[in-house]
mmCIF file of C-alpha atoms in Angstrom:
data_model
loop_
_atom_site.group_PDB
_atom_site.id
_atom_site.type_symbol
_atom_site.label_atom_id
_atom_site.label_comp_id
_atom_site.label_asym_id
_atom_site.label_seq_id
_atom_site.Cartn_x
_atom_site.Cartn_y
_atom_site.Cartn_z
ATOM 1 C CA UNK A 6 0.000 0.000 0.000
ATOM 2 C CA UNK A 7 1.432 3.362 -1.020
ATOM 3 C CA UNK A 8 0.977 6.128 1.553
ATOM 4 C CA UNK A 9 1.813 9.643 0.395
ATOM 5 C CA UNK A 10 2.435 12.104 3.236
ATOM 6 C CA UNK A 11 2.015 15.829 2.603
ATOM 7 C CA UNK A 12 2.981 18.719 4.885
ATOM 8 C CA UNK A 13 1.613 21.790 3.137
ATOM 9 C CA UNK A 14 2.846 25.221 4.243
ATOM 10 C CA UNK A 15 1.916 28.696 3.071
ATOM 11 C CA UNK A 16 4.550 28.630 0.297
ATOM 12 C CA UNK A 17 5.988 25.113 0.555
ATOM 13 C CA UNK A 18 5.146 21.417 0.415
ATOM 14 C CA UNK A 19 7.146 18.674 2.134
ATOM 15 C CA UNK A 20 6.346 15.125 1.077
ATOM 16 C CA UNK A 21 7.359 11.498 1.524
ATOM 17 C CA UNK A 22 6.106 8.353 -0.183
ATOM 18 C CA UNK A 23 6.006 5.052 1.722
ATOM 19 C CA UNK A 24 5.374 1.562 0.358
ATOM 20 C CA UNK A 25 3.690 0.271 3.512
ATOM 21 C CA UNK A 26 4.421 -1.626 5.722
ATOM 22 C CA UNK A 27 8.062 -0.703 5.020
ATOM 23 C CA UNK A 28 8.783 2.273 7.255
ATOM 24 C CA UNK A 29 11.537 3.747 5.063
ATOM 25 C CA UNK A 30 10.461 6.297 2.468
ATOM 26 C CA UNK A 31 10.681 5.390 -1.189
ATOM 27 C CA UNK A 32 11.229 9.058 -1.960
ATOM 28 C CA UNK A 33 10.970 12.459 -0.335
ATOM 29 C CA UNK A 34 11.006 16.034 -1.440
ATOM 30 C CA UNK A 35 10.506 19.695 -0.734
ATOM 31 C CA UNK A 36 8.751 22.286 -2.874
ATOM 32 C CA UNK A 37 9.730 25.826 -1.889
ATOM 33 C CA UNK A 38 8.795 29.396 -2.817
ATOM 34 C CA UNK A 39 5.414 28.491 -4.314
ATOM 35 C CA UNK A 40 3.978 31.569 -5.998
ATOM 36 C CA UNK A 41 7.371 32.806 -7.147
ATOM 37 C CA UNK A 42 8.878 32.743 -10.624
ATOM 38 C CA UNK A 43 11.903 30.904 -9.222
ATOM 39 C CA UNK A 44 10.276 28.166 -7.143
ATOM 40 C CA UNK A 45 12.383 25.082 -6.408
ATOM 41 C CA UNK A 46 11.760 21.376 -5.996
ATOM 42 C CA UNK A 47 14.265 19.009 -4.397
ATOM 43 C CA UNK A 48 13.260 15.399 -5.070
ATOM 44 C CA UNK A 49 15.148 12.386 -3.660
ATOM 45 C CA UNK A 50 14.661 8.709 -4.475
ATOM 46 C CA UNK A 51 16.180 6.206 -2.050
ATOM 47 C CA UNK A 52 17.890 2.938 -2.882
ATOM 48 C CA UNK A 53 16.391 -0.200 -1.353
ATOM 49 C CA UNK A 54 19.783 -1.413 -0.126
ATOM 50 C CA UNK A 55 20.928 2.031 1.130
ATOM 51 C CA UNK A 56 17.813 3.689 2.548
ATOM 52 C CA UNK A 57 19.664 6.645 4.086
ATOM 53 C CA UNK A 58 21.439 7.599 0.863
ATOM 54 C CA UNK A 59 19.533 9.033 -2.126
ATOM 55 C CA UNK A 60 20.058 6.899 -5.228
ATOM 56 C CA UNK A 61 19.003 9.908 -7.281
ATOM 57 C CA UNK A 62 18.447 13.536 -6.407
ATOM 58 C CA UNK A 63 16.931 16.172 -8.640
ATOM 59 C CA UNK A 64 16.755 19.896 -8.046
ATOM 60 C CA UNK A 65 14.449 21.892 -10.297
ATOM 61 C CA UNK A 66 13.892 25.639 -10.584
ATOM 62 C CA UNK A 67 10.665 26.633 -12.302
ATOM 63 C CA UNK A 68 7.654 28.942 -11.925
ATOM 64 C CA UNK A 69 4.970 27.470 -9.651
ATOM 65 C CA UNK A 70 2.046 29.878 -9.337
ATOM 66 C CA UNK A 71 0.189 27.837 -6.709
ATOM 67 C CA UNK A 72 0.071 24.615 -4.684
ATOM 68 C CA UNK A 73 -1.807 22.788 -7.444
ATOM 69 C CA UNK A 74 1.037 23.463 -9.864
ATOM 70 C CA UNK A 75 3.567 22.348 -7.256
ATOM 71 C CA UNK A 76 1.815 19.066 -6.534
ATOM 72 C CA UNK A 77 1.255 18.380 -10.248
ATOM 73 C CA UNK A 78 4.997 18.666 -10.751
ATOM 74 C CA UNK A 79 5.573 16.327 -7.808
ATOM 75 C CA UNK A 80 3.207 13.787 -9.378
ATOM 76 C CA UNK A 81 5.213 14.042 -12.610
ATOM 77 C CA UNK A 82 8.426 13.316 -10.676
ATOM 78 C CA UNK A 83 6.807 10.346 -8.928
ATOM 79 C CA UNK A 84 5.746 8.770 -12.210
ATOM 80 C CA UNK A 85 8.331 9.917 -14.772
ATOM 81 C CA UNK A 86 11.048 7.600 -16.052
ATOM 82 C CA UNK A 87 13.795 6.860 -15.287
ATOM 83 C CA UNK A 88 13.410 7.828 -11.623
ATOM 84 C CA UNK A 89 9.684 7.233 -11.265
ATOM 85 C CA UNK A 90 8.632 5.218 -8.226
ATOM 86 C CA UNK A 91 4.980 4.571 -9.160
ATOM 87 C CA UNK A 92 3.278 3.874 -12.477
ATOM 88 C CA UNK A 93 0.245 6.072 -11.993
ATOM 89 C CA UNK A 94 -1.211 8.466 -9.353
ATOM 90 C CA UNK A 95 -3.906 5.822 -8.839
ATOM 91 C CA UNK A 96 -1.217 3.637 -7.225
ATOM 92 C CA UNK A 97 -1.410 5.851 -4.132
ATOM 93 C CA UNK A 98 -4.023 4.437 -1.772
ATOM 94 C CA UNK A 99 -3.750 6.963 1.078
ATOM 95 C CA UNK A 100 -2.719 10.603 1.340
ATOM 96 C CA UNK A 101 -1.837 11.656 4.882
ATOM 97 C CA UNK A 102 -1.975 15.367 5.679
ATOM 98 C CA UNK A 103 -0.412 17.255 8.536
ATOM 99 C CA UNK A 104 -2.994 19.714 9.891
ATOM 100 C CA UNK A 105 -1.703 22.064 12.559
ATOM 101 C CA UNK A 106 -4.859 22.900 14.507
ATOM 102 C CA UNK A 107 -7.660 20.479 15.260
ATOM 103 C CA UNK A 108 -9.160 22.393 18.184
ATOM 104 C CA UNK A 109 -11.224 20.227 20.511
ATOM 105 C CA UNK A 110 -12.995 18.568 17.598
ATOM 106 C CA UNK A 111 -10.159 16.197 16.679
ATOM 107 C CA UNK A 112 -8.329 14.131 19.282
ATOM 108 C CA UNK A 113 -7.403 11.343 16.868
ATOM 109 C CA UNK A 114 -6.348 10.814 13.261
ATOM 110 C CA UNK A 115 -9.401 11.291 11.037
ATOM 111 C CA UNK A 116 -10.631 10.382 7.569
ATOM 112 C CA UNK A 117 -11.270 13.631 5.727
ATOM 113 C CA UNK A 118 -14.879 14.351 4.812
ATOM 114 C CA UNK A 119 -16.648 17.530 3.818
ATOM 115 C CA UNK A 120 -17.612 18.005 7.470
ATOM 116 C CA UNK A 121 -13.976 17.650 8.531
ATOM 117 C CA UNK A 122 -12.932 20.282 5.982
ATOM 118 C CA UNK A 123 -15.611 22.636 7.290
ATOM 119 C CA UNK A 124 -14.187 22.249 10.807
ATOM 120 C CA UNK A 125 -10.597 22.811 9.628
ATOM 121 C CA UNK A 126 -11.825 25.987 7.914
ATOM 122 C CA UNK A 127 -13.636 27.082 11.075
ATOM 123 C CA UNK A 128 -10.320 26.857 12.917
ATOM 124 C CA UNK A 129 -8.565 29.265 10.530
ATOM 125 C CA UNK A 130 -8.777 32.011 13.165
ATOM 126 C CA UNK A 131 -6.803 29.880 15.649
ATOM 127 C CA UNK A 132 -4.028 28.992 13.169
ATOM 128 C CA UNK A 133 -4.145 31.625 10.416
ATOM 129 C CA UNK A 134 -0.630 30.857 9.143
ATOM 130 C CA UNK A 135 -1.098 27.098 8.957
ATOM 131 C CA UNK A 136 -4.645 25.741 8.653
ATOM 132 C CA UNK A 137 -5.465 27.592 5.384
ATOM 133 C CA UNK A 138 -2.362 26.105 3.756
ATOM 134 C CA UNK A 139 -3.143 22.673 5.202
ATOM 135 C CA UNK A 140 -6.692 22.788 3.814
ATOM 136 C CA UNK A 141 -5.404 23.943 0.444
ATOM 137 C CA UNK A 142 -3.076 20.938 0.347
ATOM 138 C CA UNK A 143 -6.034 18.648 1.084
ATOM 139 C CA UNK A 144 -8.172 20.164 -1.670
ATOM 140 C CA UNK A 145 -5.388 19.918 -4.243
ATOM 141 C CA UNK A 146 -4.614 16.325 -3.253
ATOM 142 C CA UNK A 147 -8.288 15.402 -3.626
ATOM 143 C CA UNK A 148 -8.101 16.592 -7.248
ATOM 144 C CA UNK A 149 -4.808 14.843 -8.059
ATOM 145 C CA UNK A 150 -5.500 11.598 -6.153
ATOM 146 C CA UNK A 151 -9.308 11.226 -6.378
ATOM 147 C CA UNK A 152 -9.176 7.486 -5.726
ATOM 148 C CA UNK A 153 -7.113 7.809 -2.511
ATOM 149 C CA UNK A 154 -8.431 8.056 0.991
ATOM 150 C CA UNK A 155 -7.438 11.411 2.473
ATOM 151 C CA UNK A 156 -6.451 11.384 6.159
ATOM 152 C CA UNK A 157 -5.780 14.276 8.546
ATOM 153 C CA UNK A 158 -3.238 14.006 11.367
ATOM 154 C CA UNK A 159 -3.527 16.966 13.742
ATOM 155 C CA UNK A 160 -0.595 18.575 15.577
ATOM 156 C CA UNK A 161 -2.892 19.369 18.493
ATOM 157 C CA UNK A 162 -4.412 15.889 18.829
ATOM 158 C CA UNK A 163 -1.646 14.384 20.996
ATOM 159 C CA UNK A 164 -2.193 17.086 23.604
ATOM 160 C CA UNK A 165 -5.930 16.450 23.940
ATOM 161 C CA UNK A 166 -5.075 14.192 26.902
ATOM 162 C CA UNK A 167 -4.109 17.225 29.038
ATOM 163 C CA UNK A 168 -6.256 17.370 32.187
ATOM 164 C CA UNK A 169 -8.629 20.318 32.364
ATOM 165 C CA UNK A 170 -6.638 22.015 35.110
ATOM 166 C CA UNK A 171 -3.641 21.997 32.754
ATOM 167 C CA UNK A 172 -5.366 23.266 29.618
ATOM 168 C CA UNK A 173 -7.712 25.876 31.109
ATOM 169 C CA UNK A 174 -6.762 29.526 31.635
ATOM 170 C CA UNK A 175 -7.985 31.516 34.644
ATOM 171 C CA UNK A 176 -10.341 33.606 32.504
ATOM 172 C CA UNK A 177 -14.122 34.092 32.661
ATOM 173 C CA UNK A 178 -15.926 30.827 31.984
ATOM 174 C CA UNK A 179 -17.649 32.122 28.841
ATOM 175 C CA UNK A 180 -14.310 32.627 27.081
ATOM 176 C CA UNK A 181 -13.815 28.878 27.272
ATOM 177 C CA UNK A 182 -17.373 27.621 26.833
ATOM 178 C CA UNK A 183 -18.245 30.018 23.994
ATOM 179 C CA UNK A 184 -14.891 30.919 22.423
ATOM 180 C CA UNK A 185 -12.880 27.770 23.288
ATOM 181 C CA UNK A 186 -9.943 29.803 24.564
ATOM 182 C CA UNK A 187 -7.648 27.242 26.221
ATOM 183 C CA UNK A 188 -4.232 25.635 25.833
ATOM 184 C CA UNK A 189 -4.046 23.390 22.773
ATOM 185 C CA UNK A 190 -0.340 22.731 22.317
ATOM 186 C CA UNK A 191 1.480 21.982 19.070
ATOM 187 C CA UNK A 192 4.265 19.803 17.605
ATOM 188 C CA UNK A 193 2.154 16.891 18.837
ATOM 189 C CA UNK A 194 3.142 14.548 16.023
ATOM 190 C CA UNK A 195 6.827 15.045 16.824
ATOM 191 C CA UNK A 196 6.355 14.691 20.594
ATOM 192 C CA UNK A 197 4.293 11.538 20.103
ATOM 193 C CA UNK A 198 6.870 9.958 17.789
ATOM 194 C CA UNK A 199 9.957 10.622 19.896
ATOM 195 C CA UNK A 200 8.184 9.697 23.142
ATOM 196 C CA UNK A 201 7.254 6.311 21.661
ATOM 197 C CA UNK A 202 10.806 5.790 20.397
ATOM 198 C CA UNK A 203 12.273 6.674 23.798
ATOM 199 C CA UNK A 204 9.843 4.465 25.745
ATOM 200 C CA UNK A 205 10.619 1.516 23.458
ATOM 201 C CA UNK A 206 14.362 2.102 23.874
ATOM 202 C CA UNK A 207 14.007 2.230 27.658
ATOM 203 C CA UNK A 208 11.718 -0.798 27.692
ATOM 204 C CA UNK A 209 9.293 1.219 29.823
ATOM 205 C CA UNK A 210 5.808 1.704 28.380
ATOM 206 C CA UNK A 211 4.942 3.846 31.425
ATOM 207 C CA UNK A 212 8.065 6.016 31.148
ATOM 208 C CA UNK A 213 8.030 9.568 32.503
ATOM 209 C CA UNK A 214 9.510 11.633 29.701
ATOM 210 C CA UNK A 215 10.191 15.284 28.976
ATOM 211 C CA UNK A 216 10.373 15.706 25.206
ATOM 212 C CA UNK A 217 12.129 18.866 24.006
ATOM 213 C CA UNK A 218 11.415 19.799 20.380
ATOM 214 C CA UNK A 219 13.876 22.493 19.292
ATOM 215 C CA UNK A 220 13.635 23.777 15.739
ATOM 216 C CA UNK A 221 12.713 27.222 14.485
ATOM 217 C CA UNK A 222 9.615 26.624 16.593
ATOM 218 C CA UNK A 223 10.248 25.101 20.024
ATOM 219 C CA UNK A 224 8.131 23.295 22.601
ATOM 220 C CA UNK A 225 8.388 20.951 25.565
ATOM 221 C CA UNK A 226 5.961 18.233 26.608
ATOM 222 C CA UNK A 227 5.513 16.194 29.783
ATOM 223 C CA UNK A 228 4.622 12.647 28.703
ATOM 224 C CA UNK A 229 3.745 9.735 30.985
ATOM 225 C CA UNK A 230 2.808 6.294 29.643
ATOM 226 C CA UNK A 231 2.544 7.738 26.156
ATOM 227 C CA UNK A 232 0.090 10.503 27.101
ATOM 228 C CA UNK A 233 0.750 14.231 27.096
ATOM 229 C CA UNK A 234 0.093 15.763 30.522
ATOM 230 C CA UNK A 235 1.294 19.286 29.759
ATOM 231 C CA UNK A 236 3.060 21.234 27.049
ATOM 232 C CA UNK A 237 4.653 24.646 26.730
ATOM 233 C CA UNK A 238 2.780 26.037 23.715
ATOM 234 C CA UNK A 239 -0.727 27.232 24.420
ATOM 235 C CA UNK A 240 -3.709 28.741 22.608
ATOM 236 C CA UNK A 241 -1.309 29.463 19.758
ATOM 237 C CA UNK A 242 2.327 28.611 19.059
ATOM 238 C CA UNK A 243 3.778 31.731 20.752
ATOM 239 C CA UNK A 244 3.960 30.548 24.347
ATOM 240 C CA UNK A 245 6.743 28.690 26.116
ATOM 241 C CA UNK A 246 10.337 28.492 24.949
ATOM 242 C CA UNK A 247 12.350 31.145 23.138
ATOM 243 C CA UNK A 248 12.198 30.341 19.414
ATOM 244 C CA UNK A 249 13.820 31.446 16.184
ATOM 245 C CA UNK A 250 11.565 34.460 15.683
ATOM 246 C CA UNK A 251 8.867 33.989 18.377
ATOM 247 C CA UNK A 252 9.091 35.470 21.840
ATOM 248 C CA UNK A 253 7.942 32.540 23.969
ATOM 249 C CA UNK A 254 6.466 33.289 27.387
ATOM 250 C CA UNK A 255 5.731 36.964 27.945
ATOM 251 C CA UNK A 256 4.055 38.973 30.708
ATOM 252 C CA UNK A 257 0.624 40.000 29.319
ATOM 253 C CA UNK A 258 1.293 43.477 30.689
ATOM 254 C CA UNK A 259 3.861 43.896 27.917
ATOM 255 C CA UNK A 260 1.075 43.423 25.355
ATOM 256 C CA UNK A 261 -1.079 46.014 27.091
ATOM 257 C CA UNK A 262 1.849 48.426 27.128
ATOM 258 C CA UNK A 263 2.534 47.861 23.424
ATOM 259 C CA UNK A 264 -1.120 48.319 22.501
ATOM 260 C CA UNK A 265 -1.637 51.293 24.852
ATOM 261 C CA UNK A 266 1.128 53.785 25.610
ATOM 262 C CA UNK A 267 3.366 52.678 22.720
ATOM 263 C CA UNK A 268 0.556 52.802 20.172
ATOM 264 C CA UNK A 269 1.113 49.479 18.414
ATOM 265 C CA UNK A 270 -1.748 48.037 16.373
ATOM 266 C CA UNK A 271 -2.792 44.393 16.917
ATOM 267 C CA UNK A 272 -1.227 43.538 13.556
ATOM 268 C CA UNK A 273 2.059 45.172 14.554
ATOM 269 C CA UNK A 274 2.086 43.279 17.849
ATOM 270 C CA UNK A 275 1.455 39.995 16.026
ATOM 271 C CA UNK A 276 4.304 40.691 13.617
ATOM 272 C CA UNK A 277 6.608 41.713 16.478
ATOM 273 C CA UNK A 278 5.979 38.605 18.570
ATOM 274 C CA UNK A 279 5.801 36.062 15.748
ATOM 275 C CA UNK A 280 8.402 37.305 13.277
ATOM 276 C CA UNK A 281 10.736 39.793 14.962
ATOM 277 C CA UNK A 282 11.350 38.381 18.434
ATOM 278 C CA UNK A 283 12.998 35.270 19.865
ATOM 279 C CA UNK A 284 16.604 34.704 18.852
ATOM 280 C CA UNK A 285 16.189 37.128 15.954
ATOM 281 C CA UNK A 286 15.165 39.886 18.324
ATOM 282 C CA UNK A 287 18.006 39.133 20.716
ATOM 283 C CA UNK A 288 20.793 38.745 18.166
ATOM 284 C CA UNK A 289 19.639 39.910 14.755
ATOM 285 C CA UNK A 290 19.867 36.275 13.574
ATOM 286 C CA UNK A 291 17.292 33.477 13.698
ATOM 287 C CA UNK A 292 19.373 30.458 12.634
ATOM 288 C CA UNK A 293 21.122 28.794 15.580
ATOM 289 C CA UNK A 294 24.079 27.873 13.367
ATOM 290 C CA UNK A 295 24.698 31.550 12.667
ATOM 291 C CA UNK A 296 24.223 32.471 16.317
ATOM 292 C CA UNK A 297 26.598 29.697 17.373
ATOM 293 C CA UNK A 298 29.240 31.044 14.983
ATOM 294 C CA UNK A 299 28.753 34.530 16.427
ATOM 295 C CA UNK A 300 29.121 33.117 19.939
ATOM 296 C CA UNK A 301 32.405 31.446 18.967
ATOM 297 C CA UNK A 302 33.577 34.820 17.647
ATOM 298 C CA UNK A 303 32.886 36.411 21.042
ATOM 299 C CA UNK A 304 29.542 38.106 20.370
ATOM 300 C CA UNK A 305 28.042 39.068 23.766
ATOM 301 C CA UNK A 306 24.494 39.216 22.375
ATOM 302 C CA UNK A 307 24.835 35.654 21.112
ATOM 303 C CA UNK A 308 26.037 34.538 24.558
ATOM 304 C CA UNK A 309 23.028 36.149 26.235
ATOM 305 C CA UNK A 310 20.683 34.596 23.700
ATOM 306 C CA UNK A 311 22.085 31.097 24.249
ATOM 307 C CA UNK A 312 21.901 31.525 28.019
ATOM 308 C CA UNK A 313 18.309 32.762 27.880
ATOM 309 C CA UNK A 314 17.287 30.027 25.429
ATOM 310 C CA UNK A 315 18.727 27.283 27.635
ATOM 311 C CA UNK A 316 17.465 28.863 30.862
ATOM 312 C CA UNK A 317 13.883 28.669 29.600
ATOM 313 C CA UNK A 318 14.374 24.977 28.733
ATOM 314 C CA UNK A 319 15.690 24.297 32.258
ATOM 315 C CA UNK A 320 12.687 26.092 33.752
ATOM 316 C CA UNK A 321 10.313 23.796 31.886
ATOM 317 C CA UNK A 322 12.285 20.660 32.722
ATOM 318 C CA UNK A 323 12.037 21.567 36.407
ATOM 319 C CA UNK A 324 8.314 22.266 36.178
ATOM 320 C CA UNK A 325 7.573 19.086 34.268
ATOM 321 C CA UNK A 326 9.508 16.854 36.651
ATOM 322 C CA UNK A 327 6.950 18.054 39.203
ATOM 323 C CA UNK A 328 4.067 17.393 36.774
ATOM 324 C CA UNK A 329 5.313 13.844 36.106
ATOM 325 C CA UNK A 330 6.194 13.040 39.712
ATOM 326 C CA UNK A 331 9.703 12.017 38.673
ATOM 327 C CA UNK A 332 11.724 11.517 35.534
ATOM 328 C CA UNK A 333 13.015 8.645 33.437
ATOM 329 C CA UNK A 334 14.455 10.599 30.501
ATOM 330 C CA UNK A 335 14.811 13.969 28.839
ATOM 331 C CA UNK A 336 14.559 13.652 25.060
ATOM 332 C CA UNK A 337 16.028 16.234 22.671
ATOM 333 C CA UNK A 338 14.753 16.321 19.099
ATOM 334 C CA UNK A 339 14.317 18.408 15.914
ATOM 335 C CA UNK A 340 16.985 20.402 14.096
ATOM 336 C CA UNK A 341 18.499 22.257 17.049
ATOM 337 C CA UNK A 342 17.809 19.562 19.629
ATOM 338 C CA UNK A 343 19.467 16.887 17.508
ATOM 339 C CA UNK A 344 22.479 18.911 16.341
ATOM 340 C CA UNK A 345 23.398 21.684 18.793
ATOM 341 C CA UNK A 346 25.616 20.215 21.517
ATOM 342 C CA UNK A 347 25.975 23.566 23.300
ATOM 343 C CA UNK A 348 22.223 23.962 23.709
ATOM 344 C CA UNK A 349 21.994 20.478 25.203
ATOM 345 C CA UNK A 350 24.905 21.136 27.561
ATOM 346 C CA UNK A 351 23.494 24.438 28.802
ATOM 347 C CA UNK A 352 20.001 22.966 29.159
ATOM 348 C CA UNK A 353 21.295 20.074 31.300
ATOM 349 C CA UNK A 354 23.818 21.927 33.446
ATOM 350 C CA UNK A 355 23.315 21.894 37.222
ATOM 351 C CA UNK A 356 20.637 19.205 36.900
ATOM 352 C CA UNK A 357 22.364 16.467 38.911
ATOM 353 C CA UNK A 358 19.833 16.890 41.712
ATOM 354 C CA UNK A 359 17.191 15.703 39.201
ATOM 355 C CA UNK A 360 19.381 12.718 38.359
ATOM 356 C CA UNK A 361 20.527 14.230 35.044
ATOM 357 C CA UNK A 362 24.268 13.984 34.399
ATOM 358 C CA UNK A 363 25.472 14.821 30.903
ATOM 359 C CA UNK A 364 28.370 12.942 29.307
ATOM 360 C CA UNK A 365 30.122 15.809 27.524
ATOM 361 C CA UNK A 366 32.128 13.531 25.234
ATOM 362 C CA UNK A 367 28.973 11.681 24.100
ATOM 363 C CA UNK A 368 27.152 14.989 23.744
ATOM 364 C CA UNK A 369 29.767 16.249 21.289
ATOM 365 C CA UNK A 370 29.552 13.223 19.004
ATOM 366 C CA UNK A 371 27.589 13.559 15.767
ATOM 367 C CA UNK A 372 26.193 10.120 15.055
ATOM 368 C CA UNK A 373 22.895 9.161 13.401
ATOM 369 C CA UNK A 374 19.973 7.594 15.182
ATOM 370 C CA UNK A 375 18.813 7.449 18.782
ATOM 371 C CA UNK A 376 21.638 7.801 21.306
ATOM 372 C CA UNK A 377 22.328 8.320 25.000
ATOM 373 C CA UNK A 378 24.375 11.323 26.048
ATOM 374 C CA UNK A 379 24.229 10.800 29.816
ATOM 375 C CA UNK A 380 26.887 9.471 32.162
ATOM 376 C CA UNK A 381 26.467 5.877 33.398
ATOM 377 C CA UNK A 382 25.825 7.306 36.885
ATOM 378 C CA UNK A 383 22.884 9.420 35.703
ATOM 379 C CA UNK A 384 19.643 8.219 37.299
ATOM 380 C CA UNK A 385 17.614 9.586 34.372
ATOM 381 C CA UNK A 386 18.602 9.191 30.754
ATOM 382 C CA UNK A 387 19.406 12.065 28.416
ATOM 383 C CA UNK A 388 18.503 10.976 24.893
ATOM 384 C CA UNK A 389 18.806 12.433 21.414
ATOM 385 C CA UNK A 390 16.017 11.005 19.260
ATOM 386 C CA UNK A 391 15.705 12.179 15.638
ATOM 387 C CA UNK A 392 12.109 13.106 14.927
ATOM 388 C CA UNK A 393 10.250 11.796 11.902
ATOM 389 C CA UNK A 394 6.852 13.444 11.642
ATOM 390 C CA UNK A 395 6.202 12.059 8.164
ATOM 391 C CA UNK A 396 6.746 8.481 9.359
ATOM 392 C CA UNK A 397 4.484 9.107 12.354
ATOM 393 C CA UNK A 398 1.773 10.425 10.022
ATOM 394 C CA UNK A 399 2.136 7.330 7.820
ATOM 395 C CA UNK A 400 1.899 5.064 10.882
ATOM 396 C CA UNK A 401 -1.232 6.793 12.059
ATOM 397 C CA UNK A 402 -2.800 6.566 8.610
ATOM 398 C CA UNK A 403 -2.082 2.839 8.444
ATOM 399 C CA UNK A 404 -3.420 2.274 11.960
ATOM 400 C CA UNK A 405 -6.632 4.159 11.195
ATOM 401 C CA UNK A 406 -7.311 2.175 8.051
ATOM 402 C CA UNK A 407 -6.576 -1.105 9.815
ATOM 403 C CA UNK A 408 -9.350 -0.514 12.370
#
């Protein structure tokens, strides 16, 4: 069974094709700068005997006016000789879609119907940068793969297990009952995947885990026995950790001050907090590789930014140890979490009283796959677990259709 996984952004499409039940992708790709005259597509086909190494890789530059044009070109790459991996679009039985916000309506992976699309559209106001693009990807895929079953996997679904006292805000009741203002959490597909990988590695289905997803967007989750008990992102993806361009936790009085005495409009505040803050606001750079290079060169702003970034992670680790009633492992994942040894070292420093002791030599090693970076004497493990949201989406699609 061919499962085609799509992650549709506002101007991009990530995709992977699986020949299920093999959990290695047949091919993967990225369409970027949709809507521009110089859009790009990077398309990789993997060898059966060397699944981590592309047997072929193509990079195309071409005008792609919209998502439909982008996906049509992807279909051509999937079927065209000599690198084609399927004979016909009808070979694809399932299309799995990442949808960022499912609200309270979707706590599980769901077959897409007209009613489901109406609900995704209704949630546009809660995820204006993501849900419209996700729905557009669904509608285009329905046209290109009319015979396939379309499945939605929601970023918020994993966090629907939060107890009410964890997801409610101390606001008037009507704002929850009528407007559904509450904590939803995000990055759920990633947290779910790495938590399952870590629990299997530990041989503890009931493991108490703190999963730390560090990319351009960042979040932490407290996971016990495979269920999310709390997470750092909230009503939207602004809360919690310092991120590439997002502020993370902020005193609401700052918003009132921006909107009042400083005369900012709501749109200006949104732009400030979502696109001009975080590491970019602190250093003038949003990519941790660039900030790390500046730190090595002695940049004081980069040092402060790293310290603040790691301090916020330590705050959440401490809070979530209390939520979990103990700790079996801290799990680092995503681009920064998997690759930035300094972030991991700063985030784990002075944590011996929690049973966390980092092995600095292991932390510095760059090796693929799941690995321990704790000392043998550490009571709790410190793990690096590469995330794979596309594989998790494919797994959830397969599980849904097997029911």
